[in-house]
Structures are given as C-alpha cells and as structure tokens.
Coordinates of C-alpha atoms in Angstrom, one line a residue:
X7 CA 21.1 90.2 25.9
X8 CA 17.5 90.3 24.8
X9 CA 16.7 90.1 21.1
X10 CA 16.2 93.3 19.2
X11 CA 12.5 94.3 19.3
X12 CA 10.7 94.4 16.0
X13 CA 8.6 96.8 14.1
X14 CA 6.2 95.2 11.6
X15 CA 5.2 97.4 8.6
X16 CA 2.2 96.3 6.5
X17 CA 1.0 97.7 3.2
X18 CA -0.1 96.2 -0.1
X19 CA 0.6 99.2 -2.4
X20 CA 2.8 101.6 -0.5
X21 CA 5.3 99.4 1.4
X22 CA 8.4 101.1 0.0
X23 CA 7.1 104.5 1.0
X24 CA 6.2 103.2 4.4
X25 CA 9.6 101.6 5.0
X26 CA 11.4 104.8 3.8
X27 CA 9.3 106.9 6.2
X28 CA 10.4 104.6 9.1
X29 CA 14.0 104.1 8.0
X30 CA 15.4 106.0 11.0
X31 CA 14.3 103.2 13.4
X32 CA 16.3 100.5 11.7
X33 CA 19.3 101.1 13.9
X34 CA 17.5 100.2 17.1
X35 CA 14.7 97.9 15.9
X36 CA 14.5 95.0 13.5
X37 CA 12.1 96.4 10.8
X38 CA 10.1 93.6 9.2
X39 CA 7.6 94.0 6.3
X40 CA 4.5 92.3 5.0
X41 CA 2.1 93.0 2.2
X42 CA -1.1 91.6 3.8
X43 CA -2.8 90.7 7.0
X44 CA -2.0 87.0 6.7
X45 CA 1.7 87.7 5.9
X46 CA 2.0 90.0 8.9
X47 CA 0.4 87.3 11.1
X48 CA 3.1 84.9 9.9
X49 CA 5.8 87.4 10.6
X50 CA 4.5 88.0 14.2
X51 CA 4.3 84.3 14.8
X52 CA 7.9 83.8 13.7
X53 CA 9.1 86.6 16.0
X54 CA 7.2 85.2 19.0
X55 CA 8.4 81.6 18.3
X56 CA 12.1 82.8 18.2
X57 CA 11.7 84.5 21.6
X58 CA 11.5 88.0 20.1
X59 CA 9.1 90.9 20.7
X60 CA 7.0 93.0 18.4
X61 CA 6.9 96.5 19.7
X62 CA 4.7 98.1 17.0
X63 CA 2.5 97.3 14.1
X64 CA 2.3 100.1 11.5
X65 CA -0.3 99.4 8.8
X66 CA -1.7 101.2 5.8
X67 CA -5.4 102.0 6.1
X68 CA -6.3 99.5 3.4
X69 CA -5.0 95.9 3.1
X70 CA -5.5 93.5 0.1
X71 CA -6.9 90.6 2.2
X72 CA -8.6 92.2 5.3
X73 CA -10.1 95.3 6.8
X74 CA -7.4 96.9 8.8
X75 CA -9.3 96.8 12.1
X76 CA -9.9 93.1 11.6
X77 CA -6.2 92.7 11.0
X78 CA -5.3 94.5 14.2
X79 CA -7.6 92.1 16.1
X80 CA -5.8 89.1 14.5
X81 CA -2.4 90.5 15.3
X82 CA -3.3 91.2 18.9
X83 CA -4.2 87.6 19.5
X84 CA -0.6 86.8 18.7
X85 CA 1.2 89.8 20.3
X86 CA -1.2 91.5 22.8
X87 CA 1.5 93.8 24.1
X88 CA 2.4 95.5 20.8
X89 CA 1.2 99.0 20.0
X90 CA -0.8 99.5 16.8
X91 CA -0.8 102.4 14.4
X92 CA -2.4 103.3 11.1
X93 CA -0.3 105.3 8.6
X94 CA -2.7 106.1 5.8
X95 CA -1.5 107.0 2.4
X96 CA -2.3 110.6 1.3
X97 CA -4.7 109.4 -1.3
X98 CA -6.8 107.6 1.3
X99 CA -6.2 109.6 4.5
X100 CA -9.3 111.8 4.5
X101 CA -11.6 109.3 2.9
X102 CA -10.8 106.5 5.4
X103 CA -10.6 108.7 8.5
X104 CA -14.3 108.8 9.5
X105 CA -14.8 105.0 9.5
X106 CA -11.4 104.3 11.2
X107 CA -11.0 107.0 13.8
X108 CA -13.9 105.7 15.8
X109 CA -11.9 102.5 16.4
X110 CA -9.4 104.4 18.6
X111 CA -12.2 105.1 21.2
X112 CA -12.6 101.4 21.8
X113 CA -8.9 100.6 21.9
X114 CA -8.7 98.8 18.5
X115 CA -5.5 100.8 17.7
X116 CA -3.5 103.6 19.1
X117 CA -3.0 106.3 16.4
X118 CA -4.2 107.4 13.0
X119 CA -1.6 109.3 11.0
X120 CA -0.7 110.4 7.5
X121 CA 2.1 108.3 6.0
X122 CA 5.3 110.4 5.8
X123 CA 5.6 112.2 2.5
X124 CA 9.3 112.9 2.9
X125 CA 12.1 113.4 5.4
X126 CA 11.8 115.1 8.7
X127 CA 8.1 114.5 9.3
X128 CA 8.6 115.1 13.0
X129 CA 5.0 115.2 13.9
X130 CA 4.7 111.6 12.6
X131 CA 7.9 110.5 14.4
X132 CA 6.8 112.2 17.6
X133 CA 3.7 109.9 17.7
X134 CA 5.9 106.8 16.8
X135 CA 8.3 107.7 19.6
X136 CA 5.5 108.1 22.1
X137 CA 4.1 104.7 21.3
X138 CA 7.6 103.0 21.4
X139 CA 8.4 104.8 24.7
X140 CA 5.1 103.6 26.2
X141 CA 5.9 100.1 25.0
X142 CA 9.4 100.3 26.4
X143 CA 8.3 101.4 29.8
X144 CA 5.6 98.8 30.3
X145 CA 6.8 95.7 28.4
X146 CA 10.4 95.7 27.4
X147 CA 13.3 95.0 29.8
X148 CA 15.4 98.1 30.3
X149 CA 18.6 98.5 28.2
X150 CA 20.2 100.7 31.0
X151 CA 20.0 100.4 34.7
X152 CA 19.7 103.3 37.1
X153 CA 19.1 101.0 40.0
X154 CA 20.0 97.3 40.5
X155 CA 18.1 94.9 42.8
X156 CA 19.5 91.7 44.1
X157 CA 17.2 89.0 45.4
X158 CA 16.7 85.2 45.0
X159 CA 12.9 85.6 44.8
X160 CA 10.4 88.3 44.0
X161 CA 8.5 89.0 47.3
X162 CA 6.1 91.8 48.3
X163 CA 8.8 94.3 49.2
X164 CA 10.7 93.7 46.0
X165 CA 7.5 94.3 44.0
X166 CA 6.8 97.5 45.9
X167 CA 10.4 98.7 45.3
X168 CA 10.1 97.9 41.6
X169 CA 6.8 99.7 41.4
X170 CA 8.2 102.8 43.0
X171 CA 11.1 102.8 40.5
X172 CA 8.8 102.3 37.6
X173 CA 6.6 105.2 38.8
X174 CA 9.7 107.4 39.2
X175 CA 10.8 106.6 35.7
X176 CA 14.0 104.8 36.9
X177 CA 15.0 101.8 34.8
X178 CA 16.1 98.8 36.8
X179 CA 16.8 95.1 36.7
X180 CA 16.6 92.2 39.2
X181 CA 19.9 90.3 39.6
X182 CA 20.5 86.8 41.0
X183 CA 22.5 86.5 44.3
X184 CA 25.3 84.6 42.4
X185 CA 26.1 87.3 39.9
X186 CA 28.7 90.0 39.7
X187 CA 26.3 92.7 40.9
X188 CA 25.5 90.6 44.0
X189 CA 29.2 89.8 44.8
X190 CA 30.1 93.5 44.7
X191 CA 27.1 94.4 46.9
X192 CA 27.8 91.7 49.4
X193 CA 31.2 93.2 50.2
X194 CA 29.6 96.4 51.3
X195 CA 26.7 94.9 53.3
X196 CA 26.6 93.1 56.6
X197 CA 27.0 89.3 56.2
X198 CA 23.4 88.8 57.5
X199 CA 21.7 91.6 55.4
X200 CA 18.3 90.3 54.3
X201 CA 17.2 90.4 50.7
X202 CA 16.4 92.4 48.6
X203 CA 19.5 94.4 48.2
X204 CA 19.4 97.7 46.2
X205 CA 22.3 99.4 44.5
X206 CA 21.3 103.0 43.6
X207 CA 23.0 105.3 41.2
X208 CA 25.3 106.4 44.0
X209 CA 26.8 102.9 44.0
X210 CA 26.3 102.5 47.8
X211 CA 24.3 99.2 48.4
X212 CA 21.6 99.0 51.0
X213 CA 19.2 96.3 52.3
X214 CA 16.0 98.4 52.5
X215 CA 13.1 97.5 54.8
X216 CA 10.7 99.8 53.0
X217 CA 10.2 101.8 49.8
X218 CA 11.0 105.0 51.8
X219 CA 14.5 103.6 52.4
X220 CA 15.0 103.3 48.7
X221 CA 13.6 106.8 48.0
X222 CA 15.9 108.4 50.5
X223 CA 18.9 106.5 49.1
X224 CA 18.1 107.6 45.5
X225 CA 17.0 111.2 46.2
X226 CA 19.0 112.1 49.3
X227 CA 18.3 113.0 52.8
X228 CA 17.9 116.4 54.5
X229 CA 20.4 119.2 54.1
X230 CA 20.9 122.1 56.6
X231 CA 19.3 124.4 54.0
X232 CA 16.2 122.2 53.7
X233 CA 15.6 122.5 57.5
X234 CA 16.7 126.2 58.0
X235 CA 14.8 127.9 55.3
X236 CA 11.2 129.2 55.8
X237 CA 9.5 128.5 52.4
X238 CA 6.5 130.3 51.1
X239 CA 4.6 127.1 50.3
X240 CA 5.1 123.5 51.5
X241 CA 3.1 121.0 49.4
X242 CA 2.4 117.7 51.1
X243 CA 1.8 115.1 48.4
X244 CA 3.0 115.0 44.8
X245 CA -0.1 113.8 43.1
X246 CA -1.7 115.9 40.3
X247 CA -3.0 118.6 42.7
X248 CA 0.4 118.9 44.5
X249 CA 2.4 119.0 41.2
X250 CA 0.1 121.6 39.6
X251 CA 0.4 123.8 42.7
X252 CA 4.2 123.4 42.7
X253 CA 4.5 124.4 39.0
X254 CA 2.3 127.5 39.3
X255 CA 3.7 128.6 42.7
X256 CA 7.3 128.3 41.7
X257 CA 6.8 129.9 38.3
X258 CA 5.3 132.9 40.1
X259 CA 8.3 133.3 42.4
X260 CA 7.1 131.5 45.5
X261 CA 9.8 129.4 47.2
X262 CA 8.2 126.0 47.1
X263 CA 9.0 122.6 48.6
X264 CA 7.1 119.3 47.9
X265 CA 7.2 116.5 50.4
X266 CA 6.2 113.0 49.1
X267 CA 6.4 109.9 51.2
X268 CA 6.2 107.5 48.2
X269 CA 6.4 108.0 44.5
X270 CA 5.6 111.2 42.6
X271 CA 2.2 111.0 40.9
X272 CA 0.0 109.5 43.7
X273 CA -2.7 107.1 42.6
X274 CA -2.7 108.7 39.1
X275 CA 0.9 107.7 38.8
X276 CA -0.2 104.0 38.7
X277 CA -2.5 104.5 35.8
X278 CA -1.1 102.7 32.7
X279 CA -2.9 105.0 30.3
X280 CA -5.1 108.1 30.8
X281 CA -6.8 108.7 27.5
X282 CA -9.1 111.6 28.4
X283 CA -6.6 114.1 29.8
X284 CA -6.6 117.4 27.9
X285 CA -3.7 117.8 25.4
X286 CA -2.7 114.1 25.0
X287 CA -4.7 112.7 22.0
X288 CA -2.9 109.4 22.2
X289 CA -3.2 109.2 25.9
X290 CA -0.5 109.5 28.6
X291 CA 0.5 107.1 31.3
X292 CA 0.2 108.4 34.9
X293 CA 3.9 107.9 35.4
X294 CA 4.8 110.1 32.4
X295 CA 2.3 112.8 33.3
X296 CA 3.7 112.9 36.8
X297 CA 7.4 112.9 35.7
X298 CA 6.8 115.7 33.2
X299 CA 5.0 117.8 35.8
X300 CA 7.9 117.1 38.3
X301 CA 10.5 118.2 35.7
X302 CA 8.5 121.3 35.0
X303 CA 8.3 122.2 38.7
X304 CA 12.0 121.6 39.1
X305 CA 12.7 123.9 36.2
X306 CA 11.0 126.7 38.1
X307 CA 12.9 126.0 41.3
X308 CA 10.7 123.7 43.3
X309 CA 12.5 121.5 45.8
X310 CA 11.3 117.9 46.0
X311 CA 11.8 115.9 49.2
X312 CA 11.0 112.3 48.1
X313 CA 10.6 109.7 50.8
X314 CA 9.7 112.3 53.4
X315 CA 6.5 111.4 55.4
X316 CA 4.9 114.2 57.3
X317 CA 3.9 112.9 60.8
X318 CA 2.3 116.0 62.2
X319 CA 1.9 119.7 61.8
X320 CA 2.4 122.4 64.4
X321 CA 0.1 125.3 63.5
X322 CA 2.0 128.6 63.4
X323 CA 0.8 131.3 65.8
X324 CA 0.9 135.0 64.9
X325 CA 3.8 135.6 62.5
X326 CA 5.3 132.1 63.2
X327 CA 5.4 129.7 60.2
X328 CA 3.6 126.4 60.2
X329 CA 6.0 123.5 61.0
X330 CA 5.8 120.1 59.2
X331 CA 7.4 117.4 61.4
X332 CA 9.1 114.5 59.7
X333 CA 11.6 111.8 60.7
X334 CA 14.1 113.7 58.5
X335 CA 13.6 117.0 60.4
X336 CA 11.2 119.9 60.5
X337 CA 10.2 121.9 57.5
X338 CA 8.9 125.4 58.1
X339 CA 6.5 127.1 55.8
X340 CA 4.4 130.3 55.7
X341 CA 1.6 128.3 53.9
X342 CA 0.8 124.6 53.5
X343 CA -1.1 122.7 50.8
X344 CA -2.6 119.4 51.9
X345 CA -2.6 117.3 48.6
X346 CA -2.0 113.8 50.0
X347 CA -4.8 112.2 48.0
X348 CA -6.5 109.1 49.2
X349 CA -5.7 105.4 49.6
X350 CA -7.6 102.4 48.3
X351 CA -10.0 100.8 50.9
X352 CA -8.9 97.5 52.3
X353 CA -10.8 94.3 51.3
X354 CA -10.4 93.0 54.8
X355 CA -10.5 89.3 53.9
X356 CA -7.7 88.0 56.0
X357 CA -6.5 85.1 53.9
X358 CA -6.1 87.5 51.0
X359 CA -4.5 90.3 53.0
X360 CA -1.8 87.8 53.9
X361 CA -1.0 87.4 50.2
X362 CA -0.6 91.1 49.4
X363 CA 2.5 91.2 47.1
X364 CA 2.1 87.5 46.2
X365 CA -0.6 87.8 43.6
X366 CA -2.8 90.2 45.6
X367 CA -2.3 93.9 44.8
X368 CA -3.8 97.2 45.9
X369 CA -3.9 99.6 43.0
X370 CA -2.9 99.0 39.4
X371 CA 0.8 98.5 39.7
X372 CA 2.4 98.3 36.3
X373 CA 5.2 96.1 37.7
X374 CA 2.8 93.5 39.0
X375 CA 1.0 93.4 35.6
X376 CA 4.1 92.1 33.9
X377 CA 4.1 89.2 36.4
X378 CA 0.6 88.2 35.2
X379 CA 1.5 86.6 31.9
X380 CA -0.8 83.7 31.0
X381 CA -2.7 84.1 34.3
X382 CA -6.4 84.5 35.0
X383 CA -6.7 87.9 36.7
X384 CA -9.5 89.6 38.6
X385 CA -9.9 93.4 39.1
X386 CA -12.3 94.6 41.8
X387 CA -13.7 98.1 41.3
X388 CA -15.9 100.0 38.9
X389 CA -14.1 103.4 38.6
X390 CA -11.7 104.7 35.9
X391 CA -8.6 103.3 37.7
X392 CA -10.1 99.8 37.6
X393 CA -10.9 100.2 33.9
X394 CA -7.4 101.4 33.1
X395 CA -6.0 98.5 35.1
X396 CA -8.1 95.9 33.3
X397 CA -7.1 97.2 29.8
X398 CA -3.4 97.2 30.8
X399 CA -3.6 93.8 32.4
X400 CA -5.2 92.3 29.3
X401 CA -1.9 92.9 27.5
X402 CA -0.3 90.2 29.6
X403 CA -2.9 88.1 31.3
X404 CA -4.8 85.2 29.7
X405 CA -8.1 86.6 31.0
X406 CA -9.2 89.6 33.0
X407 CA -12.5 89.7 34.9
X408 CA -13.8 93.0 36.4
X409 CA -15.9 92.4 39.5
X410 CA -18.5 95.0 40.6
X411 CA -21.4 94.9 42.9
X412 CA -23.5 97.1 40.7
X413 CA -25.4 96.1 37.5
X414 CA -22.4 97.1 35.4
X415 CA -19.8 99.8 34.7
X416 CA -21.8 102.5 33.0
X417 CA -22.7 104.5 36.1
X418 CA -19.2 104.7 37.5
X419 CA -16.7 104.5 34.6
X420 CA -16.0 106.8 31.7
X421 CA -17.7 105.8 28.4
X422 CA -14.5 105.4 26.5
X423 CA -13.2 102.8 29.0
X424 CA -16.6 101.0 29.0
X425 CA -16.4 100.8 25.2
X426 CA -12.7 99.6 25.3
X427 CA -13.5 96.9 27.9
X428 CA -16.5 95.8 25.9
X429 CA -14.4 95.4 22.7
X430 CA -11.5 93.5 24.3
X431 CA -12.1 89.7 24.1
X432 CA -9.8 89.1 27.0
X433 CA -11.8 91.2 29.5
X434 CA -15.2 90.2 31.0
X435 CA -17.4 92.1 33.5
X436 CA -19.1 90.1 36.3
X437 CA -21.7 92.3 38.0
X438 CA -23.4 91.7 41.3
X439 CA -20.2 90.0 42.7
X440 CA -17.9 90.5 45.6
X441 CA -14.8 88.6 46.8
X442 CA -15.3 86.9 50.1
X443 CA -12.4 84.4 50.4
X444 CA -9.4 83.0 48.7
X445 CA -5.9 81.7 49.2
X446 CA -3.1 79.6 47.9
X447 CA 0.3 78.0 48.7
X448 CA 2.7 80.9 49.1
X449 CA 0.9 83.0 46.5
X450 CA -2.7 83.5 45.3
X451 CA -4.2 80.5 43.5
X452 CA -8.0 80.8 44.0
X453 CA -10.8 83.2 45.0
X454 CA -14.3 82.6 46.4
X455 CA -16.8 84.9 44.7
X456 CA -20.3 85.6 46.1
X457 CA -23.4 86.8 44.2
X458 CA -24.6 89.8 46.3
X459 CA -28.2 89.1 45.2
X460 CA -28.7 85.6 46.5
X461 CA -25.5 84.7 48.4
X462 CA -24.4 81.9 46.1
X463 CA -20.7 81.3 46.0
X464 CA -18.2 80.0 43.5
X465 CA -14.5 79.1 43.8
X466 CA -12.4 80.1 40.8
X467 CA -8.8 79.8 39.9
X468 CA -6.9 83.1 40.1
X469 CA -3.3 84.1 39.5
X470 CA -3.8 87.7 40.3
X471 CA -6.2 90.0 42.2
X472 CA -6.1 93.8 41.8
X473 CA -8.1 95.8 44.3
X474 CA -9.3 99.3 43.4
X475 CA -12.0 99.7 46.0
X476 CA -12.5 103.4 46.3
X477 CA -11.1 106.1 48.4
X478 CA -10.2 106.5 52.1
X479 CA -8.5 109.6 53.4
X480 CA -5.4 109.3 55.5
X481 CA -4.8 112.6 57.2
X482 CA -4.4 111.6 60.8
X483 CA -1.2 113.7 60.8
X484 CA -3.2 116.9 60.5
X485 CA -3.8 118.9 63.6
X486 CA -7.3 118.8 65.1
X487 CA -7.8 122.5 64.2
X488 CA -8.1 121.4 60.5
X489 CA -11.8 120.5 60.1
X490 CA -12.8 117.2 58.5
X491 CA -16.1 115.6 57.6
X492 CA -17.5 112.4 59.1
X493 CA -15.5 110.3 56.5
X494 CA -12.2 112.1 57.3
X495 CA -12.0 114.3 54.2
X496 CA -10.7 117.9 54.7
X497 CA -13.4 120.6 54.8
X498 CA -12.8 123.7 52.7
X499 CA -14.7 126.8 51.7
X500 CA -18.5 126.5 52.0
X501 CA -18.1 122.9 53.2
X502 CA -16.8 124.3 56.5
X503 CA -19.7 124.5 59.1
X504 CA -21.0 128.0 59.7
X505 CA -19.6 128.2 63.2
X506 CA -16.2 128.2 61.4
X507 CA -17.0 131.1 59.2
X508 CA -15.5 134.6 59.9
X509 CA -17.8 137.6 59.9
X510 CA -20.5 135.5 58.3
X511 CA -18.3 134.5 55.4
X512 CA -16.9 131.1 54.6
X513 CA -13.2 130.5 54.0
X514 CA -12.0 130.8 50.4
X515 CA -13.0 127.7 48.3
X516 CA -9.8 125.7 48.9
X517 CA -8.9 127.1 52.3
X518 CA -9.3 125.0 55.4
X519 CA -10.4 126.0 58.9
X520 CA -6.8 127.0 59.7
X521 CA -5.5 130.2 58.0
X522 CA -2.6 129.5 55.7
X523 CA -3.4 125.8 55.3
X524 CA -5.2 124.8 52.1
X525 CA -6.4 121.5 50.6
X526 CA -6.8 120.4 47.0
X527 CA -7.5 117.2 45.1
X528 CA -9.0 113.9 46.3
X529 CA -8.3 114.6 50.0
X530 CA -10.7 117.6 49.9
X531 CA -14.4 117.0 50.8
X532 CA -16.6 117.5 47.8
X533 CA -13.8 117.1 45.2
X534 CA -14.5 115.4 41.9
X535 CA -11.9 112.6 42.2
X536 CA -10.6 113.1 38.6
X537 CA -7.0 113.9 37.5
X538 CA -8.0 117.0 35.6
X539 CA -10.1 118.3 38.5
X540 CA -7.2 117.8 40.9
X541 CA -4.8 119.6 38.6
X542 CA -7.2 122.5 38.3
X543 CA -7.6 122.7 42.1
X544 CA -3.8 122.6 42.6
X545 CA -3.4 125.5 40.2
X546 CA -6.3 127.4 41.8
X547 CA -4.6 127.3 45.2
X548 CA -1.8 129.6 44.2
X549 CA -3.7 132.9 44.0
X550 CA -5.1 132.1 47.5
X551 CA -1.5 131.5 48.8
X552 CA -0.5 134.9 47.2
X553 CA -3.4 136.6 49.0
X554 CA -2.5 134.9 52.3
X555 CA 1.2 135.8 52.1
X556 CA 0.4 139.5 51.2
X557 CA -2.3 139.9 53.9
X558 CA -1.2 142.7 56.2
X559 CA -4.0 142.0 58.8
X560 CA -3.2 140.3 62.1
X561 CA -2.7 136.6 61.5
X562 CA -1.6 137.3 57.9
X563 CA 1.9 136.6 56.8
X564 CA 2.5 140.1 55.5
X565 CA 5.4 139.3 53.2
X566 CA 5.6 141.7 50.3
X567 CA 5.8 140.5 46.7
X568 CA 9.3 141.8 46.4
X569 CA 10.4 140.0 49.5
X570 CA 8.9 136.7 48.2
X571 CA 10.4 137.1 44.8
X572 CA 13.8 137.7 46.4
X573 CA 13.7 134.2 47.9
X574 CA 16.5 132.2 46.3
X575 CA 15.4 129.6 43.7
X576 CA 15.7 126.0 44.7
X577 CA 16.8 123.4 42.2

C-alpha cells in the first residue's frame, strides 16, 4: 500500500487558523506544518526521502523568510508534481492580491483564496478538492480499481488502453502475471492468450487486441433497441462539439445517440489542463470537462455507444432515415452530426514510427507522461495542445524541449501558455528545428534534430517524444455526396461551392451538402480549432436539426414537435 499523501501548510503568523481550516483533510492525508519557506523545504525533502508524496502546498500570502512566489519556486524543485495554493489571511487578502494574482497566469501557483474564517467554508474547500482531484488523477496511484490490467511489460497497446481508461475517468492498476489477479484471469482465458489481459468491472477477463475491444467490454455491445430505433439525431464523435450537441439536443426532447470509436473527449480529452475555458477559473483537464459533459448528456437521455466506429453512411432518400453502418450493426437517424474532429499528422520518420508506444507518442497522453520521470523529453508542435503537454510533462520529466519550425510560439500559442512555458525552468523552446531521425534499443533513446535554416544536424539523448503536429481530417467513411475541401475538411454553409446552393442560397452555416447531415468542430472547413468554438458550434447545430425535422417540404423529415417529444428517453 502506498504511503498516505501529504498536505504541507505554511504560515508564520496564522498556522493554527490555517490548520483548523483544513482539519477535515486529516483523515485522508498526512497534514504537515511549517512556519517558513526553509522549514517547508525541509518537510518536503523528508517526505520525498521516505518515498512519500506531497499532494498540495498551502501557504499564507506572507512568509517570514521569503516571498511566497519564491517559496513556491523552491518547493517545486523538490516536488514538481504538487499543486500550490495561497490561502491569504483576511488582513492581507485584498492588499496582497494585485501583486500575487498575476503569478497564476504564468503557472507559479494554482489558486489564490481567502483563508477560512470558520467552519463550512465550502467555496474554499471546493477549490482544495479540485486541486487534490486533479493531482489524484494525474499523479497518484488509484486507491480503487474499476479495471485491472495484467501484463509483464508495458508495451504500446498497454499504454493505449491505460490512456483510454484515464480519459474515461476509470481508475485502474497494472498487475504482474504472477499475482492473484493474473491467476484468476488465467483460468478464464485460453492458455495462449497474449498479454495484456484486461479484467473490467463485469469481471469477465479478455485479451484485447485494440482499445475498442476494451471499450466494448466496459460499456457494452449493441442491443436490439439500439439497432431498431430511429433516433432524431445521431452524433458521430464525442469531442466538445459532439458532447455540446448531445446535451442541447437531448435537453430539448430529441432522441439522441452518440457514437464514439475511442474515448469521450476527442483530442481535447488528452489536455492535462485547459486554463482559458469559460467558467473554470482554476482550469479544467480535458478529461474532466468531457466526463462532466457526458454525464450531463446522460442525464437528459442521450445514449452513448462507446467503441463504435462508423465505417460508412447510407444517405436516406425521401422519408427514409440516414443509416450509419458499424461493425456492431446499423444505427438509423433522421439527422446526423459529423463531429469526429481531426487526428494529429504523422511525422513519417520510419525509425520513430516503429517506436510509437515505446517512448514516441502522438498526442499528449497523460498516462505516458507518468512514464517520463527523470527523462529528457521533446514536444513537437506550436499550438495550445503542445503547450499544455509541455507544462504537464514538466511535472515529471527532467527537462522538456518544445521544437518548432517558426521563430517561436507567440504566433501560434495562447499568451498564457507562452508565459507559463517561459517561467518554467524545466521547459526550453528550440525554434527553427525539426526531427529528422532517431531510434533506440526497444524504446526511444535518441533523436536527430535539424536546423531548418541551414540544415545542420545534432543528435540528442531523448527518453520521450510527443508529437502534436497539427490537424488531418479522417472522414473517408462519409459518402461522396458530402462535400469536402482539397484538404478533406467538410464544407458547410457558405463554404459550399455555389453549384451546391439551392435557389441561390447556401446551406445553413453548419449544414453540409446533404440535407439532414451537419458538421461541427474541427472537422468542419473554416472552423476555429478551439475547444470553446467547437462547443459553441455543437450547441448551434441543434436549432438547425429542429428546423430540418419539422420541415414539411419534400425531402424534409416532417416530424412534429409533439411526435419528437414523445420519443422515449434513453439512459
């Protein structure tokens, strides 16, 4: 059993009040105290030396021997994974706020709050719980296990499965083949079943060959009702756009089903911390944002089919519904939203492609980040996803280097991330650089970097490579009637060529060239490629779906509002 994680409380004058305000955490955490920066540094060193973990530093806004931001910097050198919070005394809260709050924008600490003045200060404790929850989901080993994995070694498939489970919010552990979990699983599997083995909540072990096998085992396969019902709206893809559409459509009485081949959240679900999403002042991880949206959609009756990949669509003729063809069966829908997002472009350096899952990763997998402790890690990409990945990796890796072909990050990355990267001593930015080669024995050990200006090359040691190279659409499954641009993105609204307009008018802004099929989010030509923008587009599709379903004209679906609202809810 792992040691109990610690909270370190630091205050020179108000330590008793600070400890009283956090007394409720003493049952689950070891609460340690210090009266100065230096004493807290000694406490953190002792915890680390004993094999323990500091989950959270909570400091007064003034310390007797150090500026609080300087103290946070010193503590982070010892425990980079700990969250950091200022709980200012009421006498100092307003006076200290202007000079300290700016530090949050550069990632120097995570929250600025008023020290509790008495019991049941739930706003304060909500912030503490958020920080501890974020720490627990990205750093700590889980205390409970929804899914168990058995394998003698962590290979690419195991990492993909663990990443899927992390993104779905399912706590899990990896067990050795000689333990009790493995012995029980072995009795239910063929004698030659390859690793990894997975034991889901149902208790029925399997030897999956893909993440989709795990998704179907955890969330279930098709039912007769799934395949017989004609739904008002089928959403393909459970990223921010698809989730927003599901919430608003189901809340307005439309029978709604969401088909997702992988994990809910799409690329956004891999983001360790989104700090500029409206309504989350301390930031929110992509996984938590996606799971909250999924739970909200479920509450209104949306049906999620996780692990279902749509292979093709048969366009409905006349009053016939559109048909989404999957290997689990056919889903029929009066309207369809294409919200499959995009995939990262491939690096196409063969020696490195062969090491995907063995130090080389596409996307910012939180699971893989934990494997990078004390490694020198490289991130390729200049967008917000790359910046978020670099900041998260810096909690674990010895060093993180962001590689970009441009002069720097300012033209492609949000200012708050540029500032946070600039402040973090573990992160460096290397402009005018691309990866041209690399390799290693069984896993990544080195990279060859090229200066794009003069072609000079350098070989560097590397324990991890994270590739966030920009967007490529993957919508080959769509019928040819759905218009796409030269890059493969789906055309909607005024992006549709004039020959596709009807009576001199373009389709509605999020409507494609096929009536009843809509597109939103990153897959749509001309979209902004931001989480908030995708969410807005997903919500904006719903009025268009209503109009399409109510259209009495030939080719419309003609269902009345009362008929649609009479469709049974799906939970």
